[in-house]
CSV table of N, CA and C in Angstrom, one decimal:
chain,number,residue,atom,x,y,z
A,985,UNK,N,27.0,15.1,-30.3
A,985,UNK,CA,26.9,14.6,-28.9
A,985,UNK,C,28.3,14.2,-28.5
A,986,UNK,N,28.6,14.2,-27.0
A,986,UNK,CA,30.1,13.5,-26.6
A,986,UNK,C,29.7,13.4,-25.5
A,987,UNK,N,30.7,11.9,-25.1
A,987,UNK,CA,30.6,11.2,-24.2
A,987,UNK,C,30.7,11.9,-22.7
A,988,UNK,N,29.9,11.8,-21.9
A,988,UNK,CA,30.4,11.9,-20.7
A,988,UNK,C,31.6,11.1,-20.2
A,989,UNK,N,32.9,11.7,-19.6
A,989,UNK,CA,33.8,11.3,-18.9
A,989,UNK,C,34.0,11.3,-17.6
A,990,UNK,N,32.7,12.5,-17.3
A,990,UNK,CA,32.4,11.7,-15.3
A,990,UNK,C,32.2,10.5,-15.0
A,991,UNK,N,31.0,9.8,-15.5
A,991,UNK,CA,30.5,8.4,-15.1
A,991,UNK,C,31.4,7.3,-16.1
A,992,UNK,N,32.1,7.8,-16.8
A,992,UNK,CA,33.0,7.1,-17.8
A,992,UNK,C,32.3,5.9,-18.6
A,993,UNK,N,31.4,6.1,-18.9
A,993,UNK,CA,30.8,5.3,-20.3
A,993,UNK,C,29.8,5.4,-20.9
A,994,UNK,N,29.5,4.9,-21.9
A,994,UNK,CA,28.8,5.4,-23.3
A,994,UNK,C,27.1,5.5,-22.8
A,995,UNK,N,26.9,5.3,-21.5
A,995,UNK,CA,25.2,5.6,-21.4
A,995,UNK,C,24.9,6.8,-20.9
A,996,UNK,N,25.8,7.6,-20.2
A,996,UNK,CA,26.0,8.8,-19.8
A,996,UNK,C,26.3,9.8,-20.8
A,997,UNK,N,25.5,10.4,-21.5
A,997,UNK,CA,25.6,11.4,-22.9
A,997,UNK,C,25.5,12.3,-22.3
A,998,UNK,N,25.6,13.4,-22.8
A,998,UNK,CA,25.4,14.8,-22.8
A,998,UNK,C,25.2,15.8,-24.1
A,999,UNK,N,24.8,16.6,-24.7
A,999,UNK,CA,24.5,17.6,-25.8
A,999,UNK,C,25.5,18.8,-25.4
A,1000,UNK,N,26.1,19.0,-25.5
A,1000,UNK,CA,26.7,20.8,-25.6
A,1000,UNK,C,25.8,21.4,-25.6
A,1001,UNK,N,25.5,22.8,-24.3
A,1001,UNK,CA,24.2,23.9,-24.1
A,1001,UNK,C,23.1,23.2,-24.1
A,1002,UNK,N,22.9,21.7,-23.7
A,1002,UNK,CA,21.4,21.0,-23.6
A,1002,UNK,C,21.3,20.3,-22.2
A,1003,UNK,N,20.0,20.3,-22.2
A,1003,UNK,CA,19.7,19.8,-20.7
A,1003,UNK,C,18.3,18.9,-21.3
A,1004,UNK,N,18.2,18.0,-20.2
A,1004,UNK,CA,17.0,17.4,-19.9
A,1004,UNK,C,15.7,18.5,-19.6
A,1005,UNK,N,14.4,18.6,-20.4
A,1005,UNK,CA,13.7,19.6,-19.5
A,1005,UNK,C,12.2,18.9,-19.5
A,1006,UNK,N,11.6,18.6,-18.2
A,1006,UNK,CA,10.3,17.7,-18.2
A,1006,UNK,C,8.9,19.1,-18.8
A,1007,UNK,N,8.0,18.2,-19.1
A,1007,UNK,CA,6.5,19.1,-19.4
A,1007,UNK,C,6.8,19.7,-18.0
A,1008,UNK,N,6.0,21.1,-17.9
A,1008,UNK,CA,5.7,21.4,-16.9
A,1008,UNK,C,4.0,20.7,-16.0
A,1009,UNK,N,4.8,20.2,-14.3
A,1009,UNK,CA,3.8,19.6,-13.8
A,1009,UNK,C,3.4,20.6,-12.8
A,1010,UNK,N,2.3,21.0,-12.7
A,1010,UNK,CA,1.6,22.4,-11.8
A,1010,UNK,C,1.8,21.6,-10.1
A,1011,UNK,N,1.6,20.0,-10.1
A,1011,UNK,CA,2.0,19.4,-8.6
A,1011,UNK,C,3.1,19.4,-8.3
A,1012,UNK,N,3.9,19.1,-9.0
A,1012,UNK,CA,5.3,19.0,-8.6
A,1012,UNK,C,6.0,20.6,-8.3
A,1013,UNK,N,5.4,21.3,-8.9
A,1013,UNK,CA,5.7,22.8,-8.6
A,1013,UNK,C,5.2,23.7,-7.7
A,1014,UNK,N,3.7,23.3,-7.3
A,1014,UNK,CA,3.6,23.5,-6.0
A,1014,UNK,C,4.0,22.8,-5.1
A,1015,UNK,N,4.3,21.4,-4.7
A,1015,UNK,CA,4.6,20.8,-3.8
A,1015,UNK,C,6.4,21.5,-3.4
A,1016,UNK,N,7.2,21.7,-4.5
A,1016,UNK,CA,8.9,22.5,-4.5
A,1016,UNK,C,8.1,24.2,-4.0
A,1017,UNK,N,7.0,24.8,-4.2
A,1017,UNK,CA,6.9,25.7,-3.6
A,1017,UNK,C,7.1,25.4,-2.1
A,1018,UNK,N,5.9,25.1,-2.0
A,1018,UNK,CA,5.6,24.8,-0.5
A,1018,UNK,C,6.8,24.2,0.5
A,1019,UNK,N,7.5,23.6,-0.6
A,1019,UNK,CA,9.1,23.1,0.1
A,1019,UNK,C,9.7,24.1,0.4
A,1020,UNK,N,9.6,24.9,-0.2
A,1020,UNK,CA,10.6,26.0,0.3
A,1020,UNK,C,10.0,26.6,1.1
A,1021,UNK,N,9.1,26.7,0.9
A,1021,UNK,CA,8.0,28.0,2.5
A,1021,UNK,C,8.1,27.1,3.8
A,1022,UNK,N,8.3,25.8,3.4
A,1022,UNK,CA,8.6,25.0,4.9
A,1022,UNK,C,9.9,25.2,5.5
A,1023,UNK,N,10.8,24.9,4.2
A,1023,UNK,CA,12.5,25.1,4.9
A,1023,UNK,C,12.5,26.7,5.4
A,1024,UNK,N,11.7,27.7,4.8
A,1024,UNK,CA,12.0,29.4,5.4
A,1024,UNK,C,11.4,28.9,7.1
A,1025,UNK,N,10.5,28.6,6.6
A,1025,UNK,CA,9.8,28.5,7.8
A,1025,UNK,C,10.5,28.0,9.0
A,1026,UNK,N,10.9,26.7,8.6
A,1026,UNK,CA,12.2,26.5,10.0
A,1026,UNK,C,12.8,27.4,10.6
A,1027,UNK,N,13.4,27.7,9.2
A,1027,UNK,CA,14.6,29.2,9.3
A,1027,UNK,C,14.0,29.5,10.5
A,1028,UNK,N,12.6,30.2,10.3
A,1028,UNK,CA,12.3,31.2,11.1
A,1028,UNK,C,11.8,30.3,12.5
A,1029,UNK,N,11.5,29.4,12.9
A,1029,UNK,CA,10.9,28.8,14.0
A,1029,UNK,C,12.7,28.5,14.2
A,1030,UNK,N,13.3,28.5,14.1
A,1030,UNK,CA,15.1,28.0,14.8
A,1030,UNK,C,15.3,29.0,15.2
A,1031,UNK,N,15.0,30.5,14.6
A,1031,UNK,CA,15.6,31.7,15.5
A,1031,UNK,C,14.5,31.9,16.1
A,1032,UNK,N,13.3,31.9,16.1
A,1032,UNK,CA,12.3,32.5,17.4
A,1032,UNK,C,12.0,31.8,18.3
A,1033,UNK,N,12.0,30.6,18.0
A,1033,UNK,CA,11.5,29.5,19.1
A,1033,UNK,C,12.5,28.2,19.3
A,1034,UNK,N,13.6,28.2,19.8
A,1034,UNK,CA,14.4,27.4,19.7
A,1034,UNK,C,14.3,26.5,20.7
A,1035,UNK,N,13.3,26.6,21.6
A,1035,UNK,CA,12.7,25.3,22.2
A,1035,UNK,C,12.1,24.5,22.0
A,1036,UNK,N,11.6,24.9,20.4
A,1036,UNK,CA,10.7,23.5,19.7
A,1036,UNK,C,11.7,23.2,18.7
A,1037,UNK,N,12.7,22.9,18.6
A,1037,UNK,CA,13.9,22.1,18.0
A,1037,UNK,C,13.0,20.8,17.3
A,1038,UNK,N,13.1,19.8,18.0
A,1038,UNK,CA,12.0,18.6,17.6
A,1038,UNK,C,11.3,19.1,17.0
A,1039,UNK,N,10.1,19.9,17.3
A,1039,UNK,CA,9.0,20.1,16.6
A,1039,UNK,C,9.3,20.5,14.9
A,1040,UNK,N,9.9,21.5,15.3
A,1040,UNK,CA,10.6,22.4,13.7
A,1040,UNK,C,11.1,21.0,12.9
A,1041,UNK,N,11.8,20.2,13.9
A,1041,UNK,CA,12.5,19.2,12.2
A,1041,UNK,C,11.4,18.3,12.0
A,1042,UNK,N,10.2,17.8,12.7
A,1042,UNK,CA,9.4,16.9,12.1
A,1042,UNK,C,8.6,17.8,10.9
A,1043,UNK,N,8.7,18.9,11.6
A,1043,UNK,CA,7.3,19.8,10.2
A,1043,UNK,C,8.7,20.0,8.9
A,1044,UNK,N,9.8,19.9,9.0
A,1044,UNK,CA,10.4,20.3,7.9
A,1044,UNK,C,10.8,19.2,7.2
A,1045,UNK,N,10.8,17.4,8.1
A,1045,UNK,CA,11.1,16.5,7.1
A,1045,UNK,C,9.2,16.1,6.9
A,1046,UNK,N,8.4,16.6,7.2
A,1046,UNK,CA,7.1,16.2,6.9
A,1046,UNK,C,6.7,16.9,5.5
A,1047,UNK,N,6.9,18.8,5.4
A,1047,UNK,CA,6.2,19.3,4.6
A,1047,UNK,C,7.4,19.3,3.3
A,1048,UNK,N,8.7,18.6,3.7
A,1048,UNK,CA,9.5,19.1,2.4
A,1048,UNK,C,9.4,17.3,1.8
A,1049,UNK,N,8.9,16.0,2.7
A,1049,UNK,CA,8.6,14.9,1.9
A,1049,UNK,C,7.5,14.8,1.1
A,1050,UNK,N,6.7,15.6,0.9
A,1050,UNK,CA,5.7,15.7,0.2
A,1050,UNK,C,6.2,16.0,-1.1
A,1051,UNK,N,7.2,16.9,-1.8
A,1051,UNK,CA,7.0,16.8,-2.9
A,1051,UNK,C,8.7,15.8,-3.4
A,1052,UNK,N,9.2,15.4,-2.3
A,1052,UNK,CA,10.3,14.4,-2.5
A,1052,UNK,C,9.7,13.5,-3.0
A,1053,UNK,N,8.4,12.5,-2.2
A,1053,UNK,CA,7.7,11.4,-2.6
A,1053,UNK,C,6.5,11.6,-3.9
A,1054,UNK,N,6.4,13.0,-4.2
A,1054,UNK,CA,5.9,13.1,-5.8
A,1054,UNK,C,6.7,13.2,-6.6
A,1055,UNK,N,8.0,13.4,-6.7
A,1055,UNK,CA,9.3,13.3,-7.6
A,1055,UNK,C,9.6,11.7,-8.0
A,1056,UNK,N,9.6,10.9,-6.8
A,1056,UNK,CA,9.5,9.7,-7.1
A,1056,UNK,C,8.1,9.3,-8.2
A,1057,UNK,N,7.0,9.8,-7.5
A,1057,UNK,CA,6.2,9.0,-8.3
A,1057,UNK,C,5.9,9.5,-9.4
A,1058,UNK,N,6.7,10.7,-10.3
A,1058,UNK,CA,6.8,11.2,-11.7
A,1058,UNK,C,7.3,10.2,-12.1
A,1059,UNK,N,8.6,9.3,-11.7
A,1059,UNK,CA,9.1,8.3,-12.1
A,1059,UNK,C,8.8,7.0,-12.2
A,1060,UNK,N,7.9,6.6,-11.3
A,1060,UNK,CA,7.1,5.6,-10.8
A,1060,UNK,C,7.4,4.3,-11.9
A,1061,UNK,N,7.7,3.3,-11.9
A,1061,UNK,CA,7.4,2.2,-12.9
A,1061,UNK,C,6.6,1.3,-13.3
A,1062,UNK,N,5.2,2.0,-12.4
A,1062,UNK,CA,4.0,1.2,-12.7
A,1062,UNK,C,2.8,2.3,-12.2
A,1063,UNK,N,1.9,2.0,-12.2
A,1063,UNK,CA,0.1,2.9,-11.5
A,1063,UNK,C,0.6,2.5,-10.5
A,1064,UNK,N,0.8,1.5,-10.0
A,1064,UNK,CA,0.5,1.3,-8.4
A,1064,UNK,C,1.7,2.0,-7.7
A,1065,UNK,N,2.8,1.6,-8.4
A,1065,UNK,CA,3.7,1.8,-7.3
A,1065,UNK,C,3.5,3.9,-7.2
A,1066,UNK,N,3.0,4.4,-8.5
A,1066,UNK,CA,2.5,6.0,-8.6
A,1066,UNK,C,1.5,6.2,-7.3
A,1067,UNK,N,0.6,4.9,-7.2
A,1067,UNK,CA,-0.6,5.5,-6.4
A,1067,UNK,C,0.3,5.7,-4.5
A,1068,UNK,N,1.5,4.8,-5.0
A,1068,UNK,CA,1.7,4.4,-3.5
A,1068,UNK,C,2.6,5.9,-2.9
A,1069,UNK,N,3.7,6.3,-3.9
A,1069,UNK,CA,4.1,7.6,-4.0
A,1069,UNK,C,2.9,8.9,-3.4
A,1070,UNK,N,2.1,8.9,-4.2
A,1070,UNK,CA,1.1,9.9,-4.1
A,1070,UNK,C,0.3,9.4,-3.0
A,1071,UNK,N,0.3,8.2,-2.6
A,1071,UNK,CA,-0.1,8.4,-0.8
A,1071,UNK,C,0.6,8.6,-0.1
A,1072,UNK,N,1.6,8.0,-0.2
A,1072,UNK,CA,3.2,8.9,0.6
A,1072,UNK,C,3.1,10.3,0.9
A,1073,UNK,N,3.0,11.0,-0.2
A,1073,UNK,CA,2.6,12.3,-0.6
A,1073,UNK,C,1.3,12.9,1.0
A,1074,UNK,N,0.3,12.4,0.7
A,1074,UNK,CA,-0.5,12.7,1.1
A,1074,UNK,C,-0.4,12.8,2.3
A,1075,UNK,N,-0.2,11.5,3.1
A,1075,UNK,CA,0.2,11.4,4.3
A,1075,UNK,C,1.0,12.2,5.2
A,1076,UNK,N,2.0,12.7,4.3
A,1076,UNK,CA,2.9,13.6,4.8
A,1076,UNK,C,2.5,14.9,5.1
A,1077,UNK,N,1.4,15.0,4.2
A,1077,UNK,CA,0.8,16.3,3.9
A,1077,UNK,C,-0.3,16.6,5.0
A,1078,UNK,N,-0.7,15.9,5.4
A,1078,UNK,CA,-1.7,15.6,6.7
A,1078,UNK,C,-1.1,15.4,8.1
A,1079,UNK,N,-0.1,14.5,7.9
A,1079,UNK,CA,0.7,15.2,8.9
A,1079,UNK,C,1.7,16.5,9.4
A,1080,UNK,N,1.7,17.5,8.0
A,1080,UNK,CA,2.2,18.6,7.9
A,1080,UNK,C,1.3,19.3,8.8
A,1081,UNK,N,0.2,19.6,8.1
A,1081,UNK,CA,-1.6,20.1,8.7
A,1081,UNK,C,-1.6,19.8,10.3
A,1082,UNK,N,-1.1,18.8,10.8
A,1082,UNK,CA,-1.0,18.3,12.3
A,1082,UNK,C,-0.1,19.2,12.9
A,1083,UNK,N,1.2,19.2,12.2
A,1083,UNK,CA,2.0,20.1,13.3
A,1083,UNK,C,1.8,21.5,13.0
A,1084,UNK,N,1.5,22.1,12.0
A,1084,UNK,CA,1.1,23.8,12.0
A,1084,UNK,C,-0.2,24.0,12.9
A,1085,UNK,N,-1.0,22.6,13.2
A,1085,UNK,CA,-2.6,23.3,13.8
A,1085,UNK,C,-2.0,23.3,15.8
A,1086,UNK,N,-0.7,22.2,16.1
A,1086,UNK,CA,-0.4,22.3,17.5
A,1086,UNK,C,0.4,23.5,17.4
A,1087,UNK,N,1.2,23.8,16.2
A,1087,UNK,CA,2.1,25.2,16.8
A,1087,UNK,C,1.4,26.1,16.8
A,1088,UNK,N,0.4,26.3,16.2
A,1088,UNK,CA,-1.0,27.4,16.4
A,1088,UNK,C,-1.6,27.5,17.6
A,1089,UNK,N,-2.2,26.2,17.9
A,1089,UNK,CA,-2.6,26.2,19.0
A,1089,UNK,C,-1.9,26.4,20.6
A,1090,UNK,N,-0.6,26.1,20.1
A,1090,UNK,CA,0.1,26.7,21.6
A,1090,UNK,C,1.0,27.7,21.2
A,1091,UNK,N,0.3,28.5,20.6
A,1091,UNK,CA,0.5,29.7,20.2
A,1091,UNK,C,1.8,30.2,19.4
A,1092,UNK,N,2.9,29.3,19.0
A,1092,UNK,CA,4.0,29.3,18.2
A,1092,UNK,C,3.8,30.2,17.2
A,1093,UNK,N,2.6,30.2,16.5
A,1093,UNK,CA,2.5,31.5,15.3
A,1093,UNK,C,1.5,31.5,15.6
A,1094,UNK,N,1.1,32.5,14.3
A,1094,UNK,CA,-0.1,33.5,14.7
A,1094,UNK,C,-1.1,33.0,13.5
A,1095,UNK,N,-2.8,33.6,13.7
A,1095,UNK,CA,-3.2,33.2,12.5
A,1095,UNK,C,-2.9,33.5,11.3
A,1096,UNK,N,-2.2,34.3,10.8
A,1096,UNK,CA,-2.1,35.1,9.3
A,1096,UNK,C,-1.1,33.7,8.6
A,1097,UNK,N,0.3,33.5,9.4
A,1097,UNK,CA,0.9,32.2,9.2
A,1097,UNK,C,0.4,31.0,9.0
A,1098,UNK,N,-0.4,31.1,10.0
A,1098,UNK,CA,-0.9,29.6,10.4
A,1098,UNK,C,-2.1,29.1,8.8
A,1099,UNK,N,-2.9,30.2,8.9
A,1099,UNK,CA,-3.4,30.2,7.5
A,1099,UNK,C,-2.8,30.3,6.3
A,1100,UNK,N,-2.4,30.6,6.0
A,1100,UNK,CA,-1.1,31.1,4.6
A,1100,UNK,C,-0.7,29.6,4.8
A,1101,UNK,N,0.6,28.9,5.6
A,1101,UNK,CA,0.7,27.8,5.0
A,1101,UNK,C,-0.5,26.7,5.0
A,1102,UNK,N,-1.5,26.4,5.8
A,1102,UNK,CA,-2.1,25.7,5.8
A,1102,UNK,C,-3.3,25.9,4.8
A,1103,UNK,N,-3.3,26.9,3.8
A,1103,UNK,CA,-4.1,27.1,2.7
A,1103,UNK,C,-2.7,26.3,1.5
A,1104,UNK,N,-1.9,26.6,2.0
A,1104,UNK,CA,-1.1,25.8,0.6
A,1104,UNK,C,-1.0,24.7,0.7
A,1105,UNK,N,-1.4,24.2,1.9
A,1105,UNK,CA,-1.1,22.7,2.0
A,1105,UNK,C,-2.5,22.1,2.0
A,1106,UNK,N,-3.2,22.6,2.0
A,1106,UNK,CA,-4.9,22.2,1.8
A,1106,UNK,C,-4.9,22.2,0.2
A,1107,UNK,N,-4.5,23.2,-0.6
A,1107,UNK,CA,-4.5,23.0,-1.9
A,1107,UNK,C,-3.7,21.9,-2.3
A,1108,UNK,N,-2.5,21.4,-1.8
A,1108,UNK,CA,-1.8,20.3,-2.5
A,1108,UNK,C,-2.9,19.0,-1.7
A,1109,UNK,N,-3.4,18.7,-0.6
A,1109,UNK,CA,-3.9,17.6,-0.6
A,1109,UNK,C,-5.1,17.5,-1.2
A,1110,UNK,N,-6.2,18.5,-1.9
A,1110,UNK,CA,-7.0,18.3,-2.5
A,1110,UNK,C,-6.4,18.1,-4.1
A,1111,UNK,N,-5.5,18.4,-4.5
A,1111,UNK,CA,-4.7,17.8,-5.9
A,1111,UNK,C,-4.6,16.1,-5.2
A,1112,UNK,N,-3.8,16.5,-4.5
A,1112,UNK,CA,-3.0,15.1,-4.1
A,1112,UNK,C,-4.7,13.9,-4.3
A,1113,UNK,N,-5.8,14.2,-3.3
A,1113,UNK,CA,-6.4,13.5,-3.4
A,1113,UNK,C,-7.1,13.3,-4.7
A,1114,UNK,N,-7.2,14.3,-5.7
A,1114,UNK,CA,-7.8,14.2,-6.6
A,1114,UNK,C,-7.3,12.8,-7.8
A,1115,UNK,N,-6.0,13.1,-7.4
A,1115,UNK,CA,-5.1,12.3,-8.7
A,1115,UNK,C,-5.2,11.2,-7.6
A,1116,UNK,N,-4.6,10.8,-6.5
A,1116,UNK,CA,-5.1,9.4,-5.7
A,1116,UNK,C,-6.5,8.3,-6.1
A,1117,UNK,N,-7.3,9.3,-6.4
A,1117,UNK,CA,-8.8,8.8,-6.3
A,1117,UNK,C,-8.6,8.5,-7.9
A,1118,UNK,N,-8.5,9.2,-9.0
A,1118,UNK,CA,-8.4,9.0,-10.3
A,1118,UNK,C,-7.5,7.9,-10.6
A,1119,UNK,N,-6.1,7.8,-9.8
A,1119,UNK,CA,-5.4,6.4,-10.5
A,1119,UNK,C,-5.8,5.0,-10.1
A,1120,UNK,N,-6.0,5.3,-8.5
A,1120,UNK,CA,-7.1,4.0,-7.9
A,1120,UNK,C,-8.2,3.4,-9.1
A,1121,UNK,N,-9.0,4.5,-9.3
A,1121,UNK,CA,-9.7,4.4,-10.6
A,1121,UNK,C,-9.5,3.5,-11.6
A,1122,UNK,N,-8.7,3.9,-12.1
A,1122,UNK,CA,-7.9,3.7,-13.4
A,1122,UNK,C,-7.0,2.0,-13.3
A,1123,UNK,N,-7.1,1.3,-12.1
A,1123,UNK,CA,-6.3,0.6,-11.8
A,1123,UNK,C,-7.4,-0.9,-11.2
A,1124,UNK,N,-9.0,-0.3,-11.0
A,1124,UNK,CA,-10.0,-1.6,-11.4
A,1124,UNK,C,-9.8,-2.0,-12.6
């Protein structure tokens, strides 16, 4: 091992050819999917519809805090403060659901879109709620 000289002291290690690498988590991996199908998605609502400016950045800081606030609560330093993360989570995720069902409805996209993300985002809040409801659980 040898020291890191970026942060300049001995708690900052490093391995030569080594990295940190977590278990694989199937939420946190959909939730970074879905992040990116939001940010494309702007992409594309900035060049076609550039009158919903507003609208496009609330669905992009709504659908990409969803797996921002499950990154946190992998880290979490207690159940509760995990359960509060993974409501965060959720919340955001419901309000994702809100602005794809008004760009739908005022016709912004079409159904094929409108379904495709709102099937991936129904799958992360039925995770999301599943593990919500089990730490709550776990926390009488």
């Amino acid at each position: 091992m040898e020291e890191s000289t970026e942060f300049g002291g001995s708690f900052w290690v490093s391995e030569t050819n080594s990295a940190y690498v977590s278990k694989p988590n199937p939420v946190l991996e959909k939730s970074f999917a879905f992040a990116v199908r939001i940010l494309n998605f702007h992409k594309w609502l900035s060049k076609h519809h550039p009158d919903i400016s507003p609208l496009a950045k609330q669905i992009l800081r709504s659908g990409t805090s969803i797996g921002a606030n499950l990154e946190e609560a992998d880290s979490a330093y207690s159940k509760r403060e995990f359960a509060v993360k993974v409501g965060l989570s959720l919340k955001e995720s419901r309000e994702t659901k809100y602005w794809l069902r008004l760009l739908y409805a005022t016709d912004y996209i079409d159904s094929e879109m409108f379904s495709s993300l709102c099937s991936d985002n129904d799958e992360l809040m039925r995770l999301l709620n599943a593990i919500l409801k089990t730490t709550r659980e776990n926390l009488k």
